[in-house]
Amino acid sequence: MTQPSTLDVDLDRDYTMTIDGEPATAPSTFEVVNPATREVIATVPDATAAELDEAVAAAWRAFPGWSARPIEERQALVSAIGDRLEEHAEGFMALLTREQGKPRAGAEWEVGGSIAWFREIAKQSLPDEIVEDGPERRVVTRFTPLGVVGAITPWNFPILLAVWKIAPALVAGNTIVVKPSPFTPLTTLKLAELVSDLLPPGVFNVVCGGDDLGRRISEHPDIRKIAFTGSTETGKRVMASASGTLKRLTLELGGNDPAIVLPDVDPERIAPQLFWAAFQNNAQFCNAAKRLYIHADVYDAVRDALVAYARTVKVGDGAESDTGLGPIQNAPQYEKVKEYFADSRAQGHTFALGGEIDESAPGWFVPVTLVDDPPETSRLVREEPFGPILPLVRWTDEDDVIARANDTDWGLGATVWGADLERIERIGRRLEAGTVWLNEVHQYSPYQAFGGHKQSGIGCENSLHGLTEYTNWQSLTLNKVPGSV
Ligand code: NAD
């Protein structure tokens, strides 16, 4: 169902929230900066408790009508959001690059993915499951919507990770209040504006603000579930805030994904794949390969091939067509990444490439940096820098490398690379991670469950498992013989 927009949406200005289908402002505002230039590109509302309460109230007013609609109608409208976004895809890609910093290819992947997710999640449903149906008794499991969902998203994939929440929440019959990251609110604000004449008022609301607004959403007595993507530290705070009202939670958190490279790889061929496994989105990727375990037999060759390939990738403003990697997205993250550079230098690590940050650059640019075999105990190997500094580590024994890969509180993703398919699968099956990719990486699908083990999260997004998380299950039993026991 394509329904062209009747709205005159200007993606370059007038950033308002959407509450009850209407543009909404707040008593104060804050600025959004282009990370490639450090220039202010927008001023956005900074919602207080009052605007949040209005959004939640609007979402509750919309809930009875929205949840009572036949699912086919909800699916058609969710799919139509994808159509609407596609009409404006070029503008959204440019806006995404401006607010997030990512180059064109990354913006195409993210906006293209957002369109696809709206359309594919819209094909999913959770029909009643008949558990028992005999002459005397019928038992049915139903999946009923929760009510109003709160979604809180990060700055690395701002629009896609919002869509991963909006689409299933609405298909399942909920209404939603979304809070994007204060560093990257623009595409989410414009998405809500773009569809404000398509959806009934109050079904999809966006409020804009900082971390304190996130806390208010997590605590809000009238929100039934929080769908959160962000850091593990913040995820724990969300869980604590949400405990007061026992909200349902889906938490997609941090990771320290190991990549295990077997001795039978072709170093030249594998280098570009390993490079993008680690550095896609400038390594600001929950699922980036963050520790590269390379078998000692090929260690030097893979390291050298990685260095050679990395030299071909331009770091720069994502708006320039030949840029492969953009800037770090924001100032606090830039400061955090700098700490890892300083720590590596202080520990005497060897840089196979990079290592020096030019702080006079116009944006928050950091060079691709490969650290040559730092100790397993170093911060760089143990923590999540979330920036383009990657430790390469040697291994020789299979059991030992698996133990090292699993020796972390995180468990988001992992990859194994090699020609011996039986061996990579054998290793992959022993890794503690929500997604284990074998000879590939960053492959996601609306039909593939995505989530973390251990402290990388609770629950999952995508697939029918993800859709289920936007519902309560209900056992509906019928005794067909009234009066009998
Ligand atoms: P963050 O945790 O700092 O912020 C995420 C969101 O939470 C923002 O909207 C923020 O305003 C809000 N927030 C902050 N404090 C809050 C509080 N006390 N209560 C409620 N909300 C609060 O994360 P970030 O720096 O924006 O994103 C980077 C992190 O996200 C990395 O750790 C990365 O691994 C993780 N991440 C995970 C996934 C995944 O799917 N598992 C995907 C992308 C990013």
Coordinates of C-alpha atoms and ligand atoms in Angstrom, one line a residue:
M1 CA 0.0 0.0 0.0
T2 CA 1.7 3.2 -1.1
Q3 CA 0.2 6.3 0.2
P4 CA 2.3 9.4 -0.8
S5 CA 2.8 12.0 1.9
T6 CA 0.5 15.0 1.8
L7 CA 2.8 16.7 4.2
D8 CA 5.5 19.2 3.2
V9 CA 8.3 17.7 5.2
D10 CA 11.5 19.7 5.2
L11 CA 14.3 17.4 6.4
D12 CA 16.7 20.3 6.9
R13 CA 14.9 22.4 9.5
D14 CA 12.0 22.6 11.9
Y15 CA 12.9 19.7 14.2
T16 CA 9.9 19.2 16.4
M17 CA 8.7 16.2 18.4
T18 CA 5.5 14.4 17.5
I19 CA 3.0 14.0 20.2
D20 CA -0.6 12.9 19.4
G21 CA 0.1 13.3 15.7
E22 CA 1.0 16.9 16.1
P23 CA 4.3 18.8 16.1
A24 CA 5.4 19.5 19.7
T25 CA 8.0 21.8 21.3
A26 CA 9.4 22.0 24.8
P27 CA 10.3 25.0 27.1
S28 CA 14.0 24.6 26.3
T29 CA 16.1 23.3 23.5
F30 CA 19.5 21.8 22.8
E31 CA 21.9 21.7 19.8
V32 CA 22.8 18.9 17.5
V33 CA 26.3 18.9 16.0
N34 CA 27.7 17.4 12.8
P35 CA 30.7 15.3 14.0
A36 CA 32.7 15.8 10.8
T37 CA 32.7 19.6 11.3
R38 CA 31.7 20.2 14.9
E39 CA 29.2 22.7 13.6
V40 CA 25.7 23.1 15.0
I41 CA 23.2 21.7 12.5
A42 CA 20.0 21.8 14.4
T43 CA 18.2 22.9 17.6
V44 CA 15.8 20.4 19.0
P45 CA 13.3 20.4 21.9
D46 CA 14.4 19.2 25.3
A47 CA 11.3 17.5 26.6
T48 CA 10.4 17.8 30.3
A49 CA 8.3 15.5 32.3
A50 CA 5.2 17.4 31.1
E51 CA 5.8 16.6 27.4
L52 CA 6.6 13.0 28.2
D53 CA 3.4 12.7 30.2
E54 CA 1.4 14.2 27.2
A55 CA 3.0 11.7 24.9
V56 CA 2.3 8.7 27.2
A57 CA -1.3 9.9 27.6
A58 CA -1.7 10.3 23.8
A59 CA -0.4 6.8 23.3
W60 CA -2.9 5.4 25.8
R61 CA -5.8 7.3 24.1
A62 CA -4.7 5.7 20.8
F63 CA -4.2 2.2 22.2
P64 CA -7.8 0.9 22.4
G65 CA -8.5 1.8 18.7
W66 CA -5.1 0.7 17.4
S67 CA -5.0 -2.7 19.3
A68 CA -8.6 -3.5 18.2
R69 CA -7.9 -3.1 14.5
P70 CA -7.5 -6.3 12.5
I71 CA -3.8 -7.1 12.4
E72 CA -3.9 -6.9 8.6
E73 CA -4.6 -3.2 8.8
R74 CA -1.8 -2.6 11.3
Q75 CA 0.6 -4.5 9.1
A76 CA -0.5 -2.5 6.0
L77 CA 0.1 0.8 7.8
V78 CA 3.5 -0.3 9.1
S79 CA 4.5 -1.4 5.7
A80 CA 3.3 1.9 4.3
I81 CA 5.7 3.7 6.7
G82 CA 8.4 1.9 4.8
D83 CA 7.0 3.2 1.5
R84 CA 6.9 6.7 2.8
L85 CA 10.5 6.5 4.0
E86 CA 11.5 5.1 0.6
E87 CA 10.0 8.2 -1.1
H88 CA 12.3 10.3 1.1
A89 CA 15.3 8.0 1.2
E90 CA 17.8 10.3 -0.4
G91 CA 17.0 13.1 2.1
F92 CA 17.1 10.7 5.1
M93 CA 20.5 9.4 4.0
A94 CA 21.9 12.9 3.8
L95 CA 20.4 13.8 7.1
L96 CA 21.8 10.6 8.7
T97 CA 25.3 11.4 7.4
R98 CA 25.0 14.9 8.8
E99 CA 23.9 13.9 12.2
Q100 CA 25.8 10.7 12.7
G101 CA 28.9 11.1 10.5
K102 CA 28.6 7.8 8.6
P103 CA 29.5 7.7 4.9
R104 CA 27.0 7.3 2.1
A105 CA 27.4 3.5 1.9
G106 CA 26.6 3.2 5.6
A107 CA 23.7 5.6 5.3
E108 CA 22.3 3.6 2.3
W109 CA 22.6 0.4 4.4
E110 CA 20.8 1.9 7.4
V111 CA 18.0 3.7 5.6
G112 CA 17.6 0.8 3.1
G113 CA 17.5 -1.6 6.1
S114 CA 14.9 0.6 7.8
I115 CA 12.6 0.5 4.8
A116 CA 13.0 -3.3 4.5
W117 CA 12.4 -3.8 8.2
F118 CA 9.1 -1.9 8.1
R119 CA 8.0 -4.1 5.2
E120 CA 9.2 -7.4 6.5
I121 CA 8.2 -7.1 10.1
A122 CA 4.8 -6.1 8.7
K123 CA 4.5 -9.6 7.3
Q124 CA 4.9 -11.2 10.7
S125 CA 2.1 -12.1 13.1
L126 CA 1.4 -14.2 16.1
P127 CA -1.8 -16.2 15.6
D128 CA -3.5 -18.0 18.4
E129 CA -1.9 -21.3 19.2
I130 CA -4.3 -24.1 19.9
V131 CA -2.8 -26.2 22.6
E132 CA -5.7 -28.6 23.1
D133 CA -9.0 -28.9 21.3
G134 CA -11.1 -31.9 22.3
P135 CA -14.9 -32.5 22.7
E136 CA -14.8 -31.2 26.2
R137 CA -12.1 -28.6 26.4
R138 CA -10.2 -26.1 24.3
V139 CA -7.0 -24.3 25.4
V140 CA -5.6 -21.5 23.3
T141 CA -2.4 -19.4 23.8
R142 CA -3.0 -15.8 22.7
F143 CA -0.5 -13.0 22.2
T144 CA -2.0 -9.8 23.4
P145 CA -0.4 -6.3 23.1
L146 CA 1.1 -4.8 26.2
G147 CA -0.1 -1.2 25.9
V148 CA 2.3 1.7 25.7
V149 CA 5.9 0.9 24.9
G150 CA 8.8 3.2 25.6
A151 CA 11.8 2.9 23.2
I152 CA 15.2 4.3 24.0
T153 CA 17.9 4.3 21.3
P154 CA 21.6 5.0 20.8
W155 CA 23.6 7.2 18.4
N156 CA 25.4 4.6 16.3
F157 CA 22.5 3.4 14.1
P158 CA 19.9 5.9 15.1
I159 CA 17.1 5.3 12.6
L160 CA 17.5 1.5 12.1
L161 CA 17.5 0.7 15.8
A162 CA 14.4 2.8 16.3
V163 CA 12.7 1.0 13.5
W164 CA 13.6 -2.4 15.0
K165 CA 11.4 -1.3 17.9
I166 CA 8.7 0.8 16.2
A167 CA 7.7 -1.9 13.6
P168 CA 7.2 -4.9 15.9
A169 CA 5.6 -2.8 18.7
L170 CA 3.0 -1.4 16.3
V171 CA 2.3 -4.7 14.4
A172 CA 1.7 -6.4 17.8
G173 CA -0.9 -3.8 18.6
N174 CA 1.0 -1.5 21.0
T175 CA 1.4 2.2 20.8
I176 CA 4.9 3.8 21.3
V177 CA 6.9 6.7 22.7
V178 CA 10.4 6.8 21.2
K179 CA 13.3 8.7 22.7
P180 CA 16.3 8.9 20.3
S181 CA 19.9 9.6 21.5
P182 CA 20.4 13.3 22.2
F183 CA 23.4 13.1 19.8
T184 CA 21.4 11.8 16.8
P185 CA 17.7 12.7 17.2
L186 CA 17.1 14.2 13.8
T187 CA 16.2 11.2 11.6
T188 CA 13.9 9.8 14.3
L189 CA 12.1 13.2 14.7
K190 CA 11.6 13.5 10.9
L191 CA 10.4 9.9 10.6
A192 CA 7.6 10.6 13.0
E193 CA 6.7 13.8 11.3
L194 CA 6.7 12.1 7.9
V195 CA 4.1 9.6 9.0
S196 CA 2.0 11.8 11.2
D197 CA -0.8 11.9 8.7
L198 CA -0.6 8.2 8.0
L199 CA -1.0 6.7 11.4
P200 CA -3.8 7.5 13.9
P201 CA -2.8 10.3 16.3
G202 CA -0.9 9.0 19.3
V203 CA 0.2 5.7 17.9
F204 CA 3.8 6.7 17.2
N205 CA 5.1 9.6 19.4
V206 CA 8.7 10.9 19.6
V207 CA 10.1 12.8 22.5
C208 CA 13.5 14.3 22.5
G209 CA 15.9 14.8 25.4
G210 CA 18.9 13.7 27.2
D211 CA 19.7 10.8 29.6
D212 CA 17.4 12.1 32.3
L213 CA 14.4 11.8 29.9
G214 CA 15.5 8.2 29.4
R215 CA 15.4 7.6 33.1
R216 CA 11.9 9.2 33.3
I217 CA 10.7 6.9 30.5
S218 CA 12.1 3.9 32.3
E219 CA 10.4 4.8 35.5
H220 CA 7.1 6.0 34.0
P221 CA 4.2 4.3 35.8
D222 CA 2.1 4.3 32.6
I223 CA 4.7 2.6 30.3
R224 CA 4.4 -1.1 30.2
K225 CA 7.7 -2.1 28.4
I226 CA 11.1 -0.6 27.6
A227 CA 12.8 -1.6 24.4
F228 CA 16.4 -0.3 24.9
T229 CA 19.6 -0.3 22.9
G230 CA 22.7 1.2 24.4
S231 CA 25.6 0.5 26.7
T232 CA 25.6 -2.2 29.3
E233 CA 26.0 0.3 32.1
T234 CA 22.9 2.3 31.0
G235 CA 21.0 -1.0 30.4
K236 CA 21.5 -1.8 34.1
R237 CA 20.2 1.6 35.1
V238 CA 17.2 1.1 32.8
M239 CA 16.5 -2.3 34.5
A240 CA 16.7 -0.7 37.9
S241 CA 14.4 2.2 37.0
A242 CA 11.9 -0.2 35.3
S243 CA 11.8 -2.5 38.3
G244 CA 9.5 -0.2 40.2
T245 CA 6.6 -1.1 37.9
L246 CA 8.0 -4.5 36.7
K247 CA 8.1 -3.4 33.1
R248 CA 8.8 -5.9 30.4
L249 CA 12.3 -5.3 29.1
T250 CA 14.3 -5.9 25.9
L251 CA 17.8 -4.8 26.4
E252 CA 20.3 -4.8 23.5
L253 CA 23.6 -3.8 25.1
G254 CA 27.3 -3.7 24.5
G255 CA 29.7 -6.4 23.3
N256 CA 33.4 -7.3 23.0
D257 CA 33.0 -9.7 20.0
P258 CA 35.9 -12.0 19.3
A259 CA 36.9 -12.9 15.8
I260 CA 38.9 -16.2 15.5
V261 CA 41.0 -16.6 12.4
L262 CA 42.1 -20.1 11.6
P263 CA 45.5 -21.0 10.1
D264 CA 44.0 -22.1 6.7
V265 CA 42.8 -18.6 5.6
D266 CA 44.2 -16.7 2.6
P267 CA 45.5 -13.6 4.3
E268 CA 45.1 -11.3 1.3
R269 CA 41.5 -12.4 0.7
I270 CA 40.4 -12.4 4.3
A271 CA 41.9 -9.0 5.1
P272 CA 39.1 -6.8 3.7
Q273 CA 36.5 -8.9 5.4
L274 CA 38.2 -8.8 8.7
F275 CA 38.8 -5.1 8.3
W276 CA 35.1 -4.3 7.8
A277 CA 34.1 -6.8 10.5
A278 CA 36.0 -4.5 12.9
F279 CA 35.8 -1.0 11.4
Q280 CA 32.3 -0.8 9.8
N281 CA 30.6 2.4 11.1
N282 CA 34.0 3.5 12.3
A283 CA 33.9 0.6 14.8
Q284 CA 31.0 2.2 16.6
F285 CA 29.1 -1.0 16.2
C286 CA 27.9 -3.2 19.0
N287 CA 28.7 -6.2 16.8
A288 CA 32.1 -5.0 15.6
A289 CA 34.9 -7.6 15.8
K290 CA 36.6 -6.0 18.8
R291 CA 39.4 -8.7 19.4
L292 CA 41.0 -10.4 16.5
Y293 CA 42.5 -13.8 17.5
I294 CA 44.8 -14.8 14.6
H295 CA 46.5 -18.2 14.5
A296 CA 50.2 -17.8 14.9
D297 CA 50.9 -19.6 11.6
V298 CA 49.3 -16.7 9.7
Y299 CA 49.5 -13.9 12.2
D300 CA 52.2 -11.9 10.5
A301 CA 50.7 -12.3 7.0
V302 CA 47.2 -11.4 8.1
R303 CA 48.4 -8.4 10.1
D304 CA 50.4 -7.1 7.2
A305 CA 47.5 -7.6 4.8
L306 CA 45.2 -5.8 7.2
V307 CA 47.7 -2.9 7.4
A308 CA 47.9 -2.7 3.6
Y309 CA 44.2 -2.8 3.1
A310 CA 43.5 -0.3 5.9
R311 CA 45.9 2.2 4.1
T312 CA 43.4 2.2 1.2
V313 CA 40.4 3.3 3.2
K314 CA 39.9 7.1 3.6
V315 CA 38.9 8.5 6.9
G316 CA 36.9 11.8 6.4
D317 CA 33.7 13.6 6.2
G318 CA 30.9 11.1 5.3
A319 CA 29.5 13.6 2.9
E320 CA 32.5 13.2 0.6
S321 CA 32.0 10.5 -1.9
D322 CA 35.4 8.7 -1.4
T323 CA 35.1 8.5 2.4
G324 CA 35.2 5.0 3.8
L325 CA 35.1 5.8 7.5
G326 CA 33.6 8.9 9.1
P327 CA 34.4 10.6 12.4
I328 CA 33.7 9.5 16.0
Q329 CA 30.1 10.5 16.5
N330 CA 30.4 12.8 19.6
A331 CA 32.8 14.5 21.9
P332 CA 32.4 12.3 25.0
Q333 CA 33.0 9.2 22.8
Y334 CA 36.0 10.9 21.2
E335 CA 37.4 11.5 24.7
K336 CA 36.8 7.9 25.6
V337 CA 38.5 6.5 22.5
K338 CA 41.5 8.8 23.1
E339 CA 41.9 7.1 26.5
Y340 CA 42.4 3.8 24.8
F341 CA 45.1 5.3 22.6
A342 CA 46.8 6.8 25.7
D343 CA 46.5 3.5 27.6
S344 CA 48.1 1.5 24.8
R345 CA 51.0 4.0 24.5
A346 CA 51.4 3.9 28.3
Q347 CA 51.5 0.1 28.3
G348 CA 54.1 0.2 25.5
H349 CA 52.0 -1.6 23.0
T350 CA 53.2 -1.8 19.4
F351 CA 51.1 0.0 16.8
A352 CA 51.1 -1.9 13.5
L353 CA 49.2 1.1 12.0
G354 CA 48.0 4.5 13.3
G355 CA 48.2 5.4 17.0
E356 CA 48.4 9.2 16.7
I357 CA 45.3 11.4 16.8
D358 CA 45.4 14.8 15.2
E359 CA 43.3 16.9 17.6
S360 CA 43.4 19.9 15.3
A361 CA 41.2 18.1 12.7
P362 CA 37.9 19.8 11.9
G363 CA 35.9 16.9 13.2
W364 CA 36.3 14.1 15.7
F365 CA 38.5 12.1 13.5
V366 CA 40.6 9.1 14.7
P367 CA 43.0 7.1 12.4
V368 CA 42.5 3.4 11.9
T369 CA 44.7 1.9 14.5
L370 CA 45.9 -1.8 14.7
V371 CA 47.7 -2.8 17.9
D372 CA 50.2 -5.6 17.5
D373 CA 49.6 -8.5 20.0
P374 CA 48.9 -6.6 23.2
P375 CA 48.6 -8.7 26.4
E376 CA 45.2 -10.5 26.8
T377 CA 44.8 -8.6 30.1
S378 CA 45.1 -5.1 28.5
R379 CA 42.2 -2.8 28.6
L380 CA 42.1 -2.8 24.8
V381 CA 41.4 -6.5 24.8
R382 CA 39.1 -6.7 27.8
E383 CA 36.9 -3.6 27.2
E384 CA 34.8 -2.1 24.5
P385 CA 36.5 1.0 23.0
F386 CA 33.7 1.6 20.5
G387 CA 36.2 3.3 18.2
P388 CA 38.7 2.4 15.5
I389 CA 41.5 0.9 17.6
L390 CA 41.7 -2.9 17.3
P391 CA 43.9 -5.4 19.1
L392 CA 45.4 -8.3 17.0
V393 CA 46.2 -11.2 19.3
R394 CA 48.0 -14.5 18.5
W395 CA 46.7 -18.0 19.3
T396 CA 47.9 -21.6 18.8
D397 CA 45.6 -23.9 20.8
E398 CA 41.9 -24.3 19.9
D399 CA 40.6 -24.9 23.4
D400 CA 42.7 -22.0 24.7
V401 CA 41.4 -19.5 22.1
I402 CA 37.8 -20.6 22.8
A403 CA 38.3 -20.1 26.5
R404 CA 39.8 -16.6 25.9
A405 CA 37.0 -15.7 23.5
N406 CA 34.4 -16.7 26.2
D407 CA 36.3 -15.1 29.1
T408 CA 34.2 -12.0 29.2
D409 CA 30.9 -10.8 30.8
W410 CA 29.7 -9.9 27.3
G411 CA 28.2 -12.3 24.7
L412 CA 26.7 -10.3 21.9
G413 CA 28.4 -11.7 18.7
A414 CA 31.4 -13.7 17.5
T415 CA 32.9 -14.7 14.2
V416 CA 35.1 -17.6 13.1
W417 CA 37.0 -17.5 9.8
G418 CA 38.6 -20.4 8.0
A419 CA 38.5 -22.9 5.0
D420 CA 37.8 -25.9 7.2
L421 CA 34.0 -25.5 7.5
E422 CA 33.7 -28.4 10.0
R423 CA 36.3 -26.8 12.2
I424 CA 34.9 -23.3 12.2
E425 CA 31.4 -24.7 13.0
R426 CA 32.9 -26.8 15.8
I427 CA 34.5 -23.7 17.3
G428 CA 31.5 -21.5 16.6
R429 CA 29.1 -23.8 18.5
R430 CA 31.3 -23.4 21.6
L431 CA 31.2 -19.6 21.7
E432 CA 28.9 -17.8 24.2
A433 CA 27.3 -15.2 22.0
G434 CA 23.8 -14.4 20.7
T435 CA 25.0 -14.4 17.1
V436 CA 27.9 -16.5 15.8
W437 CA 28.8 -15.8 12.2
L438 CA 31.0 -18.3 10.3
N439 CA 33.0 -16.8 7.4
E440 CA 30.7 -13.7 7.4
V441 CA 29.7 -10.9 9.6
H442 CA 27.0 -8.2 10.1
Q443 CA 24.3 -10.2 8.3
Y444 CA 21.0 -9.4 10.0
S445 CA 17.5 -10.2 9.0
P446 CA 13.9 -9.4 10.2
Y447 CA 13.6 -13.2 10.5
Q448 CA 16.7 -13.8 12.5
A449 CA 16.7 -13.4 16.2
F450 CA 19.2 -10.9 17.4
G451 CA 20.2 -10.4 21.1
G452 CA 23.0 -10.9 23.6
H453 CA 24.0 -13.6 26.0
K454 CA 25.3 -12.7 29.5
Q455 CA 25.6 -9.0 30.1
S456 CA 25.1 -8.1 26.4
G457 CA 21.3 -8.1 26.9
I458 CA 18.0 -9.6 27.8
G459 CA 15.6 -10.9 25.2
C460 CA 15.9 -10.3 21.5
E461 CA 14.8 -8.2 18.5
N462 CA 13.6 -9.4 15.1
S463 CA 12.0 -12.7 14.2
L464 CA 8.8 -14.1 15.8
H465 CA 10.8 -14.4 19.0
G466 CA 11.4 -10.6 18.9
L467 CA 7.7 -9.9 18.1
T468 CA 6.6 -12.0 21.0
E469 CA 8.5 -9.6 23.3
Y470 CA 5.9 -7.0 22.5
T471 CA 3.1 -9.1 23.8
N472 CA 1.7 -10.8 26.9
W473 CA 0.9 -14.4 26.4
Q474 CA -2.5 -15.4 27.7
S475 CA -3.9 -19.0 28.2
L476 CA -7.5 -18.9 27.3
T477 CA -9.3 -22.1 28.4
L478 CA -12.8 -23.2 27.6
N479 CA -14.7 -26.0 29.3
K480 CA -17.2 -26.9 26.6
V481 CA -19.4 -28.8 29.0
P482 CA -20.9 -26.2 31.3
G483 CA -21.4 -27.6 34.8
S484 CA -18.9 -30.4 34.5
V485 CA -15.7 -30.2 36.6
Ligands
NAD1 P1 24.1 4.9 26.0 O1 23.8 3.8 26.9 O2 25.0 6.0 26.5 O3 22.7 5.7 25.6 C1 21.7 5.0 24.9 C2 20.4 5.7 25.2 O4 20.1 5.6 26.6 C3 20.4 7.2 24.8 O5 19.1 7.5 24.2 C4 20.5 7.8 26.2 O6 20.0 9.2 26.3 C5 19.7 6.9 27.1 N1 20.0 6.9 28.5 C6 21.2 7.3 29.1 N2 21.1 7.1 30.4 C7 19.8 6.6 30.7 C8 19.2 6.2 31.9 N3 19.7 6.3 33.1 N4 17.9 5.7 31.7 C9 17.3 5.5 30.5 N5 17.9 5.9 29.4 C10 19.2 6.5 29.5 O7 24.6 4.2 24.7 P2 25.3 5.0 23.4 O8 26.6 5.5 23.9 O9 24.3 5.9 22.8 O10 25.5 3.7 22.4 C11 26.7 3.0 22.4 C12 26.4 1.6 23.2 O11 25.3 1.0 22.7 C13 27.6 0.7 23.0 O12 27.9 0.1 24.3 C14 27.1 -0.4 22.1 O13 27.7 -1.6 22.2 C15 25.6 -0.4 22.4 N6 24.8 -0.9 21.3 C16 24.2 -2.1 21.4 C17 23.5 -2.6 20.4 C18 22.8 -3.9 20.4 O14 21.9 -4.2 19.7 N7 23.2 -4.8 21.4 C19 23.4 -1.9 19.2 C20 24.0 -0.6 19.1 C21 24.7 -0.1 20.2

